[in-house]
Coordinates of C-alpha atoms (C1' of nucleotides) in Angstrom, one line a residue:
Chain A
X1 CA 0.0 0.0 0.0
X2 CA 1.1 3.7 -0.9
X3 CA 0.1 6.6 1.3
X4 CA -0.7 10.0 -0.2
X5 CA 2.1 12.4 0.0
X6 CA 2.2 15.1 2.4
X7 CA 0.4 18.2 1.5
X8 CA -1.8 16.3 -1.3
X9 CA -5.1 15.7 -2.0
X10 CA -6.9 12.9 -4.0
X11 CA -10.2 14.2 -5.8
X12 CA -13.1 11.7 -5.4
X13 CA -15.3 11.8 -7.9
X14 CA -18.2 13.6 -5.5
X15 CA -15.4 16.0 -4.3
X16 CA -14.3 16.6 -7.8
X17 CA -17.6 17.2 -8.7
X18 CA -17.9 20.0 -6.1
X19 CA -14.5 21.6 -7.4
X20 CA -15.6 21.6 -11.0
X21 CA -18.8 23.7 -10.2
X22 CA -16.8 26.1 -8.2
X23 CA -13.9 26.2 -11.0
X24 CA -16.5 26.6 -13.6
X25 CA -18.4 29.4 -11.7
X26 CA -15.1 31.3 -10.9
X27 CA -14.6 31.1 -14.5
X28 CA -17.6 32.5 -15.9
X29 CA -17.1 35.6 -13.9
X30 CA -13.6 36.0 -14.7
X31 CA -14.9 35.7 -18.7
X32 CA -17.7 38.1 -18.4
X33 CA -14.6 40.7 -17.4
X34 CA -13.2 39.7 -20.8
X35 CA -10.5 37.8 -19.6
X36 CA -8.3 35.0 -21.5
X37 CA -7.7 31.6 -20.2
X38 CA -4.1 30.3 -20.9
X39 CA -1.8 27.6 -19.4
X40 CA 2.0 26.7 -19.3
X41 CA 4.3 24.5 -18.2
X42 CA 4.7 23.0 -14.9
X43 CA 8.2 22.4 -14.8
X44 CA 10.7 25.8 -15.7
X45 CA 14.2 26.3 -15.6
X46 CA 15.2 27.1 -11.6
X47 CA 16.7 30.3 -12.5
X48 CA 12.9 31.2 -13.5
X49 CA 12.0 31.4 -9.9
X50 CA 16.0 32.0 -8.7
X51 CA 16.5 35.7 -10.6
X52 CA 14.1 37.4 -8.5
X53 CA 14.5 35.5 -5.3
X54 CA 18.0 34.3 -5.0
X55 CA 19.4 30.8 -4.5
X56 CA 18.2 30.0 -1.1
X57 CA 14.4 29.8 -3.1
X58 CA 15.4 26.1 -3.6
X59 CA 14.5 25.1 0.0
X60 CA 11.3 25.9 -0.9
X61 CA 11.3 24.4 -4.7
X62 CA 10.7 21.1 -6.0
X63 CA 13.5 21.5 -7.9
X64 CA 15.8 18.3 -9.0
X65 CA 18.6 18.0 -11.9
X66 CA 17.3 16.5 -15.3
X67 CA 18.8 14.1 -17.3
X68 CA 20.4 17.0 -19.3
X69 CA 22.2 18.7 -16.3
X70 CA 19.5 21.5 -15.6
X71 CA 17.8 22.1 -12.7
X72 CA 14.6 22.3 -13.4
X73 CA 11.8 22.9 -11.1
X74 CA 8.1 22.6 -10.7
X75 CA 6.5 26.2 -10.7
X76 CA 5.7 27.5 -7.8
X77 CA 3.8 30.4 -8.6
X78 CA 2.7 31.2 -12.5
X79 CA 3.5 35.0 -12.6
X80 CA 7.0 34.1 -13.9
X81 CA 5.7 31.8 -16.3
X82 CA 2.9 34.2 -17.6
X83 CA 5.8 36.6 -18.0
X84 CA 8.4 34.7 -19.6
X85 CA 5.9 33.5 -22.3
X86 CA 4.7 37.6 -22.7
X87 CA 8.5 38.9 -22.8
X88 CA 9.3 36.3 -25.7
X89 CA 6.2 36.8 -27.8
X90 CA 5.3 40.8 -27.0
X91 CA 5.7 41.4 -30.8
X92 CA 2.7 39.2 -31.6
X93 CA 0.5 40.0 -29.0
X94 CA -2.0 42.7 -28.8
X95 CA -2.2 44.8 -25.9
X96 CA -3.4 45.1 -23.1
X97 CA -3.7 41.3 -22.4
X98 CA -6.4 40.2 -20.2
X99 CA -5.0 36.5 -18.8
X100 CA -6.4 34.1 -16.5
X101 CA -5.2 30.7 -15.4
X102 CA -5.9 28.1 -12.7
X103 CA -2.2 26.1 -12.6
X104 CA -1.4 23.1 -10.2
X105 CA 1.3 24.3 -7.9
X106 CA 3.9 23.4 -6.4
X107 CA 5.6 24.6 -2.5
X108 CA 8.2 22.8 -1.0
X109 CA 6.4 23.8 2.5
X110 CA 5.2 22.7 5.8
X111 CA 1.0 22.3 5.1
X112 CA -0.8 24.5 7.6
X113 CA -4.4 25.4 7.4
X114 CA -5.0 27.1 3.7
X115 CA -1.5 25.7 2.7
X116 CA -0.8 22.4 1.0
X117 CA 2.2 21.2 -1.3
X118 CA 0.0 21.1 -4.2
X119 CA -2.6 23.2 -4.8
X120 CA -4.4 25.4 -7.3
X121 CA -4.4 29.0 -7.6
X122 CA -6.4 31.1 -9.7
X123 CA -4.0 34.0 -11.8
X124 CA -5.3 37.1 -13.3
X125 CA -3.5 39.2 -15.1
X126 CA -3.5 42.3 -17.5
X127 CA -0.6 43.5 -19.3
X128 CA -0.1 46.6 -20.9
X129 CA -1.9 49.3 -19.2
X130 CA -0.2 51.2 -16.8
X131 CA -3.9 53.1 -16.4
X132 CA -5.9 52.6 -13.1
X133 CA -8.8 51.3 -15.1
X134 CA -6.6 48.1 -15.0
X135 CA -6.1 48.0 -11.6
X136 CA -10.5 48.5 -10.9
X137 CA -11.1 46.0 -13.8
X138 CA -8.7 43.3 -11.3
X139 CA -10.0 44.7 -8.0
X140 CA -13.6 44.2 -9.4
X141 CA -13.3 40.9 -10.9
X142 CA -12.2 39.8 -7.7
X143 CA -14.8 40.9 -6.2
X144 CA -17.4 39.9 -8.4
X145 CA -16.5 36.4 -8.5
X146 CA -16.3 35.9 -4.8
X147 CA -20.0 37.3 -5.4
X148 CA -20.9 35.1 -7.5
X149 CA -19.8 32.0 -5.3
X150 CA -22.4 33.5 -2.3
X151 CA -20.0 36.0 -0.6
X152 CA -20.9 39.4 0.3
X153 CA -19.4 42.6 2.4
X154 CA -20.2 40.8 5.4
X155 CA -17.9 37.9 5.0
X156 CA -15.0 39.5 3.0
X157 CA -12.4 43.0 3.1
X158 CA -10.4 43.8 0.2
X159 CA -7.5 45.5 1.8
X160 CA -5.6 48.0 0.0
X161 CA -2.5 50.2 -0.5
X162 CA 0.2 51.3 -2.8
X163 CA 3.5 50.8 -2.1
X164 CA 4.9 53.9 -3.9
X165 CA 2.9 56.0 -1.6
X166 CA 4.2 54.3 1.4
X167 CA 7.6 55.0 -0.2
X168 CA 7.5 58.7 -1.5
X169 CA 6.1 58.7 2.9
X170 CA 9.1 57.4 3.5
X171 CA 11.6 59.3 2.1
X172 CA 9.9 62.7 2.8
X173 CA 10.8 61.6 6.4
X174 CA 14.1 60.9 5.5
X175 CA 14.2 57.5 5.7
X176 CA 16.3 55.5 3.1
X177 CA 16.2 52.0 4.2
X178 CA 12.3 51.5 2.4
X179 CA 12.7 47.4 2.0
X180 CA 13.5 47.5 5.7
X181 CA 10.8 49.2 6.7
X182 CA 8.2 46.8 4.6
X183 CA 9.7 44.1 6.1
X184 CA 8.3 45.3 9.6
X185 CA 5.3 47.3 8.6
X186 CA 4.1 43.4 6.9
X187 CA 4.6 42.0 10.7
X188 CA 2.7 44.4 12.1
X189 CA -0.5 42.5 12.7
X190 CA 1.2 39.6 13.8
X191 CA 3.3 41.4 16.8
X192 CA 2.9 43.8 19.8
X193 CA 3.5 47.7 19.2
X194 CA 6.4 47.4 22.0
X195 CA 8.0 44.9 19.5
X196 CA 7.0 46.9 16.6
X197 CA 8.7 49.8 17.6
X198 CA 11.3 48.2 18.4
X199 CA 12.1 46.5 15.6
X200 CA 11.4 49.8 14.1
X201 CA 14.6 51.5 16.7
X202 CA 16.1 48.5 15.7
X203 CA 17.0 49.9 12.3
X204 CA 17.7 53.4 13.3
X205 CA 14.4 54.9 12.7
X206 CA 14.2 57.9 15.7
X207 CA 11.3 58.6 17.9
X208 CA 9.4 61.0 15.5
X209 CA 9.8 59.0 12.6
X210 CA 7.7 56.2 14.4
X211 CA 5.1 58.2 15.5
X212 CA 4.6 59.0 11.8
X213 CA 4.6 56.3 10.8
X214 CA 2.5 55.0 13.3
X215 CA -0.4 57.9 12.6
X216 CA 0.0 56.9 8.5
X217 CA -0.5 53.2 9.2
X218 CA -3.9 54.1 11.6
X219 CA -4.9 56.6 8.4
X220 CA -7.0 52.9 7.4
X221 CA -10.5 53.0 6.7
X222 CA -13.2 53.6 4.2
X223 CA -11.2 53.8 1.0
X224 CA -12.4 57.0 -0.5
X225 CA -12.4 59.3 2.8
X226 CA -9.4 57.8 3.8
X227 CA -7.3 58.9 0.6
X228 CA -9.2 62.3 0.8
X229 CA -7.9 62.7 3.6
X230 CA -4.5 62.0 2.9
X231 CA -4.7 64.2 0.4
X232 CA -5.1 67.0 2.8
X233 CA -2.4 66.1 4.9
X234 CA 0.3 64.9 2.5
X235 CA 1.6 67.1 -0.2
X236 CA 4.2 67.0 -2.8
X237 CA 4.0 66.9 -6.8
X238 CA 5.1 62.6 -6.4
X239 CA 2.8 61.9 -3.8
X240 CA -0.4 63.6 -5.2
X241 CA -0.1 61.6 -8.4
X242 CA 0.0 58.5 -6.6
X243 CA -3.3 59.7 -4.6
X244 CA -5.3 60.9 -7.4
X245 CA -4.7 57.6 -9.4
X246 CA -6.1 55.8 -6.1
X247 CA -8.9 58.3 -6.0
X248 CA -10.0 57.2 -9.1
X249 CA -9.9 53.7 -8.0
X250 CA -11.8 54.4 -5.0
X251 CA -14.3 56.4 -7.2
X252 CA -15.1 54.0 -9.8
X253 CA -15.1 51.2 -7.3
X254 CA -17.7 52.8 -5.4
X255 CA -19.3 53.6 -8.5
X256 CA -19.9 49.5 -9.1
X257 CA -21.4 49.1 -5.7
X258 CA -18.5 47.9 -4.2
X259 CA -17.7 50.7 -1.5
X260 CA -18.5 48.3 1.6
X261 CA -15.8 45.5 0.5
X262 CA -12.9 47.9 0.2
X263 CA -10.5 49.3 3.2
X264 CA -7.6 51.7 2.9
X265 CA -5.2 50.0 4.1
X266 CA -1.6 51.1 4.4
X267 CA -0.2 48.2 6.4
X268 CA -0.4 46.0 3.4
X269 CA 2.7 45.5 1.6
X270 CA 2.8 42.1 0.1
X271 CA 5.8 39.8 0.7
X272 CA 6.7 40.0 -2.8
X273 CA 9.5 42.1 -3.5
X274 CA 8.2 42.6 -7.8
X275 CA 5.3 44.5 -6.9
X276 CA 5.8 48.2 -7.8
X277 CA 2.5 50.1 -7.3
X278 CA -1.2 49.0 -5.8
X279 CA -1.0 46.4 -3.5
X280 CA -4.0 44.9 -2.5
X281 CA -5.4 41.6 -0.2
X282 CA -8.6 40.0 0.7
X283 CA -9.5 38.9 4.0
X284 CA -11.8 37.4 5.3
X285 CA -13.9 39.5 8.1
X286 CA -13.2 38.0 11.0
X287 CA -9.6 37.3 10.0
X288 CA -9.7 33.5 10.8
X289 CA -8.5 32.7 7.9
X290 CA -4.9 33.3 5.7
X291 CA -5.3 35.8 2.9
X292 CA -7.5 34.6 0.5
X293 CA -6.1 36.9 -2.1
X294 CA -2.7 38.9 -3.2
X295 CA -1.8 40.8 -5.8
X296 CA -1.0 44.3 -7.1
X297 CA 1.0 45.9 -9.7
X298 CA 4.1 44.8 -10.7
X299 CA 5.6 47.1 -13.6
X300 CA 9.2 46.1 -13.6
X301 CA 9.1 42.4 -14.4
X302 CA 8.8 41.9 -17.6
X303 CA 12.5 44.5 -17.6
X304 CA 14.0 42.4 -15.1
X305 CA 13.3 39.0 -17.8
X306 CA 15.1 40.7 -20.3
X307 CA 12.0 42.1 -22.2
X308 CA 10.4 45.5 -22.9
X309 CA 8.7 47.2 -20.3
X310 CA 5.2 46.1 -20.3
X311 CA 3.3 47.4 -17.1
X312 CA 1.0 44.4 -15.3
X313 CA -1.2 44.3 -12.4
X314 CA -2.7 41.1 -11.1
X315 CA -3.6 38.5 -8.1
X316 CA -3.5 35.1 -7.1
X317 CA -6.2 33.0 -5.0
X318 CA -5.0 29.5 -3.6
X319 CA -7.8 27.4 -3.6
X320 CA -7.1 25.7 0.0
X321 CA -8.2 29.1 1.8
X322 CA -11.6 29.4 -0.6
X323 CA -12.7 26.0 0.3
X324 CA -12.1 26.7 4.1
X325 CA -14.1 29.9 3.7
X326 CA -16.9 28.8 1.9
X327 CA -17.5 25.7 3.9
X328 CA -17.3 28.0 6.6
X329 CA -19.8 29.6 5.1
X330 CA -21.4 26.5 4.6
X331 CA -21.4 27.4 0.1
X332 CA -18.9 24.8 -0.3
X333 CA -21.4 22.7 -2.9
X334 CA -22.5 19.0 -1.8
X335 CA -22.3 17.3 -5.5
X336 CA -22.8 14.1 -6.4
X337 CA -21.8 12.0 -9.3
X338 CA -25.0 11.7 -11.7
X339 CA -26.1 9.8 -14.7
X340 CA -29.2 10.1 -16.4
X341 CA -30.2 6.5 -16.6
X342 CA -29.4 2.9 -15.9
X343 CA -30.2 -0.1 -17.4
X344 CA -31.1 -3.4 -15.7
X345 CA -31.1 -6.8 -17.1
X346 CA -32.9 -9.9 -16.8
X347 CA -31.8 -12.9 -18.3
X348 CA -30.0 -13.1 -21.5
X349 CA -30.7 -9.4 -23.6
X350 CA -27.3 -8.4 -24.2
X351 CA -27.5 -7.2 -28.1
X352 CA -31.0 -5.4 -26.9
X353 CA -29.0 -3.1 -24.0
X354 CA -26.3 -2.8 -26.7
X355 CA -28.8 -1.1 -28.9
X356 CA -30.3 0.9 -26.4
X357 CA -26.9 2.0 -25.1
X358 CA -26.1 3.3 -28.2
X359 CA -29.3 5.0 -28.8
X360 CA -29.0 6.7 -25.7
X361 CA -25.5 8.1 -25.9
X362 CA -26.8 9.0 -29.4
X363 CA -28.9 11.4 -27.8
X364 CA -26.4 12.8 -25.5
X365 CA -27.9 11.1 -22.0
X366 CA -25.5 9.5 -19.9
X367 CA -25.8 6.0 -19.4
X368 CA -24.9 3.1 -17.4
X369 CA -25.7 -0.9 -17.7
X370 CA -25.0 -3.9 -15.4
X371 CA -21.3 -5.4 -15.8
X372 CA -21.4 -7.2 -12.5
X373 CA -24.2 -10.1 -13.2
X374 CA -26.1 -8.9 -10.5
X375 CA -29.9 -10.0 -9.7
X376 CA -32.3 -7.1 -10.5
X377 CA -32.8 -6.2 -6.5
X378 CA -29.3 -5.2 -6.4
X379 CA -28.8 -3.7 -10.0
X380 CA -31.9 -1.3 -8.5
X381 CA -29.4 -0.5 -5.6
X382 CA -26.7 0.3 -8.0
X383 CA -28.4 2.6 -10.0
X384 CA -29.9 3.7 -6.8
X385 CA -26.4 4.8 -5.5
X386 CA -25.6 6.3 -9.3
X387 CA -27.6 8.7 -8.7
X388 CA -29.9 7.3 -12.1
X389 CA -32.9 9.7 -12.5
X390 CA -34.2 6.7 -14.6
X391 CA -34.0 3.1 -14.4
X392 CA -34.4 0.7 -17.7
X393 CA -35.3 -2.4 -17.2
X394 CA -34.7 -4.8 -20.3
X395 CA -36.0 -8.3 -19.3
X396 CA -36.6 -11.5 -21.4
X397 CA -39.9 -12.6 -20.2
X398 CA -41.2 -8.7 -21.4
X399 CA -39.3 -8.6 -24.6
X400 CA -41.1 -11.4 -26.0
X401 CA -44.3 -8.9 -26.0
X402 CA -41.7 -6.2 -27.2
X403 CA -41.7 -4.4 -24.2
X404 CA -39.6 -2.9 -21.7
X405 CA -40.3 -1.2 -18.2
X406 CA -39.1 2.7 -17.6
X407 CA -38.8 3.5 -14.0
X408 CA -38.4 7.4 -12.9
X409 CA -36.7 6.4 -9.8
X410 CA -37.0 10.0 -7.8
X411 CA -41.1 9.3 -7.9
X412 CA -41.1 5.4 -8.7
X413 CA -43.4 5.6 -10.5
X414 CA -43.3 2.8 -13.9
X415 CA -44.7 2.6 -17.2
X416 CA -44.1 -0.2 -19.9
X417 CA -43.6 0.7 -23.2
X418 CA -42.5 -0.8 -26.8
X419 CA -38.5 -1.2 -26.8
X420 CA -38.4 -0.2 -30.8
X421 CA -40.3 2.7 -29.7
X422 CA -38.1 3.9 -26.9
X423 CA -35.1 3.4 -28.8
X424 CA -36.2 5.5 -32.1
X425 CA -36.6 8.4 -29.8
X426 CA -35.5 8.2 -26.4
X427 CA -36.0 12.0 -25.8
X428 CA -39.5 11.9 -26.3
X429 CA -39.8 9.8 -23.2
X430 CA -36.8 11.2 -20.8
X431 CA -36.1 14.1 -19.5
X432 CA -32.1 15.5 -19.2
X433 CA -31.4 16.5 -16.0
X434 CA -27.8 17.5 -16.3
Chain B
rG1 C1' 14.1 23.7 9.9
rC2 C1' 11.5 24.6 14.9
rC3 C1' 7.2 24.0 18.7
rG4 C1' 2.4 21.8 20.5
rG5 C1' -1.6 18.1 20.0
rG6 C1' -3.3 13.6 17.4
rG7 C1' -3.1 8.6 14.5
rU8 C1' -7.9 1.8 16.3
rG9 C1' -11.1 -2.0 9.5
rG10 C1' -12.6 2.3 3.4
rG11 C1' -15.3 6.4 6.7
rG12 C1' -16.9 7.5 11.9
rU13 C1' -15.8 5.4 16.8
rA14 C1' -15.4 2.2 22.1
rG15 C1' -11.3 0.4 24.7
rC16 C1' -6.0 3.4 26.8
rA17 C1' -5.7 6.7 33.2
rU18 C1' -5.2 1.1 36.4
rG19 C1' -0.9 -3.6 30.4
rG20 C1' -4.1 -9.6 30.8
rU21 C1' -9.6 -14.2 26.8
rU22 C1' -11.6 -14.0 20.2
rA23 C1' -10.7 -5.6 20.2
rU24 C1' -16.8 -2.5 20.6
rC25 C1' -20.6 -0.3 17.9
rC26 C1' -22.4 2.4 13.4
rU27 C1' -21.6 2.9 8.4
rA28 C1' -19.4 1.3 3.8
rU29 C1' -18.2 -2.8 0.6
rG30 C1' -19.1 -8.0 -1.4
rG31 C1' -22.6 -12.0 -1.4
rG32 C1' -27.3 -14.4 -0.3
rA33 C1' -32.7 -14.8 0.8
rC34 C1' -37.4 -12.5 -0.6
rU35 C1' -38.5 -17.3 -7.4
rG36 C1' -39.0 -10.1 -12.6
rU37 C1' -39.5 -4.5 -9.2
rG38 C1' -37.7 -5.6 -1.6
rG39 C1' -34.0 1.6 -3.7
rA40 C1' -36.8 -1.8 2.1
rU41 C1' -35.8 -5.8 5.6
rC42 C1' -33.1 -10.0 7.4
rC43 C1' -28.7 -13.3 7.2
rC44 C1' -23.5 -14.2 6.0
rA45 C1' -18.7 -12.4 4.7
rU46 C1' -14.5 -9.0 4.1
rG47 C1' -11.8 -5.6 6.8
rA48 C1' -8.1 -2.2 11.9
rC49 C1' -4.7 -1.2 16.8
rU50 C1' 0.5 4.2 11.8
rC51 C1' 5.7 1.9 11.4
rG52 C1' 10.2 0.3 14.1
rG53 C1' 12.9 -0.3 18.6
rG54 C1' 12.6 -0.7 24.2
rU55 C1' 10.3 -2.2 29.1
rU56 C1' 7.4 -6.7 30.5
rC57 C1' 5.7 -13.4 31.5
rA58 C1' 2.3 -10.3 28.6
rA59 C1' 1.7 -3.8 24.9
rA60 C1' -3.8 -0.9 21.2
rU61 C1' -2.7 0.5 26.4
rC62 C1' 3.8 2.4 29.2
rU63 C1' 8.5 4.5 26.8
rC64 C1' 11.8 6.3 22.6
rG65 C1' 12.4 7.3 17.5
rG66 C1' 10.4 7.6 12.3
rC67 C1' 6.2 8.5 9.1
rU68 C1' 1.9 11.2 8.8
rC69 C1' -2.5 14.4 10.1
rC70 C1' -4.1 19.0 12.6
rG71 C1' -2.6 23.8 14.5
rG72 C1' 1.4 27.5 15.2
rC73 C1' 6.5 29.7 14.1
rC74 C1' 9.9 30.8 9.9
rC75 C1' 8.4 31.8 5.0
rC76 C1' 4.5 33.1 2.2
rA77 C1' 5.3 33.9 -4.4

RNA sequence: GCCGGGGUGGGGUAGCAUGGUUAUCCUAUGGGACUGUGGAUCCCAUGACUCGGGUUCAAAUCUCGGCUCCGGCCCCA
């Protein structure tokens, strides 16, 4: 016997069932934003994921040596991939690029609730634009399709922030060391303010610089308000570009209804070091949960790949936290594995259920016959367990008057009727249920 | 990599503190009966102490280690 590997999952087909309605629904939403679906590989060269992130990524890779001497490794994340493939074909592609993509992934990590080995995570992406009509079409999306699975303002927070704000902030109180700083300012929740401002002295920040820091970070709230208000307080030619672009994010995301599921919120920074702009996160409400979502701008990569400068903005959702929140929730669906009908047998009327198989798939139902020998009480309790909405019954003894028995088996209630009839036109006397 | 708590048939469990007959019950699965309508009911069968070492006359039970699951730290793309 073989035991699963850590941090896997096996897909029964009732569980599978459940993931391909929430797949397909996540899908539609994302395509009614005009969106693209695409795919790549799921092994890349290491130095894919090593350029951005340095060598010591490898502890967290499944990465191994091929046959040709490369290290190869399966993809942890897509963005690089999406890239790679936009940087080598930018000629040929019209912009902007509206991508999506639900890849298998791969972390070398410990599993903790929300995180597996292997898991999937939804990518959108749009390349191109560097306009903030980009950055609402993501935010929105996201929204939307979180919507669409049963979600509302109560349950979720979109958290969000720009990181060139934070930094222009940053240097007009003269502080250099900006990575530094996001480093603590992404621990915040996660430790006491003694340790915070510590960590803070720590790296040379002084007293005042703190407490500015401190009264920036509490500037979160209702998106709109909150950036007029920085507005007031905060001037200078770099900064008030960065506030009237989120402005007009705030705006138009108000504009789509969405006013109650977005938060200013400055402590957000993202772990990432790529993203350049927008940062943004959803939450769930009552923060039981890991981040459902990430994302934000990230306007450099494609430059750092050896391409042309092609602006992007984009997320990621693992689907390990959306199944915890929506069973939560209790939206997680209950499928089960359904045919339309089954056929019993009695006695010897193979070439007869041949025929009627054939007629049946003809006509697009999906059908299911006995293969185990099985008396008609337990071929019942097969088809029973399907989940048949009908139940055929071909038996000798009938046939010889031409007949054959249909059973709806929801009502149980039975008819008999002519065999050559039923197979000429099965339609006219079933009804598709899937 | 580190810390804490768990692992009893396919799933859910009783037993473990105080070591001692054939390891409990439900469910699932397979078969049978009900002579072609019993999707019920009844009967039978299959099937487990996570793995390895130690203590002991004797280990599911005590002990150590591995594996693994759950949660947390690091990290989080």
């Amino acid at each position: 016997m073989f035991e699963r590997l850590r941090g896997t999952r096996d897909f029964l087909p009732n569980e599978m069932a459940a993931r391909k309605k929430v797949f397909s629904s996540i899908k539609k939403t994302i395509e009614e934003f005009g969106f693209f679906e695409t795919d790549t590989p799921a092994i890349e060269l290491f130095e894919l994921y090593s350029i951005k992130s340095g060598e010591e990524i490898i502890e967290e890779l499944y990465a191994f040596e091929d046959k040709g001497g490369r290290m190869i490794s399966l993809r942890p994340e897509l963005t690089p991939s999406v890239v790679r493939v936009l940087v080598s074909r930018a000629k040929e592609l019209s912009f902007p690029a509206k991508w999506y993509s639900i890849p298998r992934l791969w972390r070398y990590e410990r599993p903790q609730s929300g995180r597996l080995r292997e898991f999937y995570q939804l990518n959108i992406d749009i390349f191109g634009s560097e306009d903030p009509r980009a950055d609402i079409e993501v935010i929105s999306c996201a929204i939307k399709l979180l919507c669409d699975l049963g979600f509302d303002e109560s349950d979720i927070e979109v958290r969000i922030s720009d990181r060139r704000m934070l930094q222009e902030f940053l240097l007009n109180l003269g502080i250099e060391n900006y990575f530094d700083v996001l480093k603590i300012i992404d621990k915040r929740e996660k430790i006491s303010e003694k340790d915070f401002n510590e960590m803070l002295i720590g790296i040379n920040l002084n007293n005042d610089q703190i407490k500015e820091i401190e009264i920036f970070l509490n500037s979160k709230g209702n998106f709109l308000s909150s950036i007029d208000a920085l507005s007031k307080s905060y001037k200078g030619e770099g900064v008030s570009r960065i506030i009237e672009s989120l402005k007009k994010i705030a705006q138009d995301l108000n504009d789509r209804g969405y006013e109650n599921f977005v938060t200013f919120d400055p402590s957000i920074v993202r772990g990432l070091d790529y993203y350049t702009g927008m940062v943004f996160e959803v939450h769930d409400r009552k923060r039981e949960f890991r981040a459902l979502f990430g994302g934000g701008r990230y306007d450099n990569l494609a430059e750092l790949f050896g391409g042309e400068h092609i602006p992007a903005v984009g997320f990621g959702m693992g689907d390990a936290v959306l199944e915890l929140m929506m069973r939560r929730k209790n939206i997680w669906p209950e499928e089960k594995v359904q045919i339309d009908i089954f056929i019993a047998t009695i006695g010897n009327v193979e070439r007869e259920v041949t025929k009627a198989l054939t007629s049946l798939r003809g006509s697009g139902f999906k059908v299911d016959f006995d293969i185990m020998n099985r008396n008609l009480s337990n071929q019942i309790k097969f088809a029973d367990k399907l989940g048949a909405n009908y139940l055929l019954i071909i038996g000798e003894r009938d046939l010889k008057e031409g007949n054959v028995t249909l059973r709806e088996l929801k009502s149980g209630s039975e008819t008999k009727i002519s065999y050559n009839k039923f197979i000429s036109s099965p339609s006219s006397h079933l009804t598709k249920v899937l």
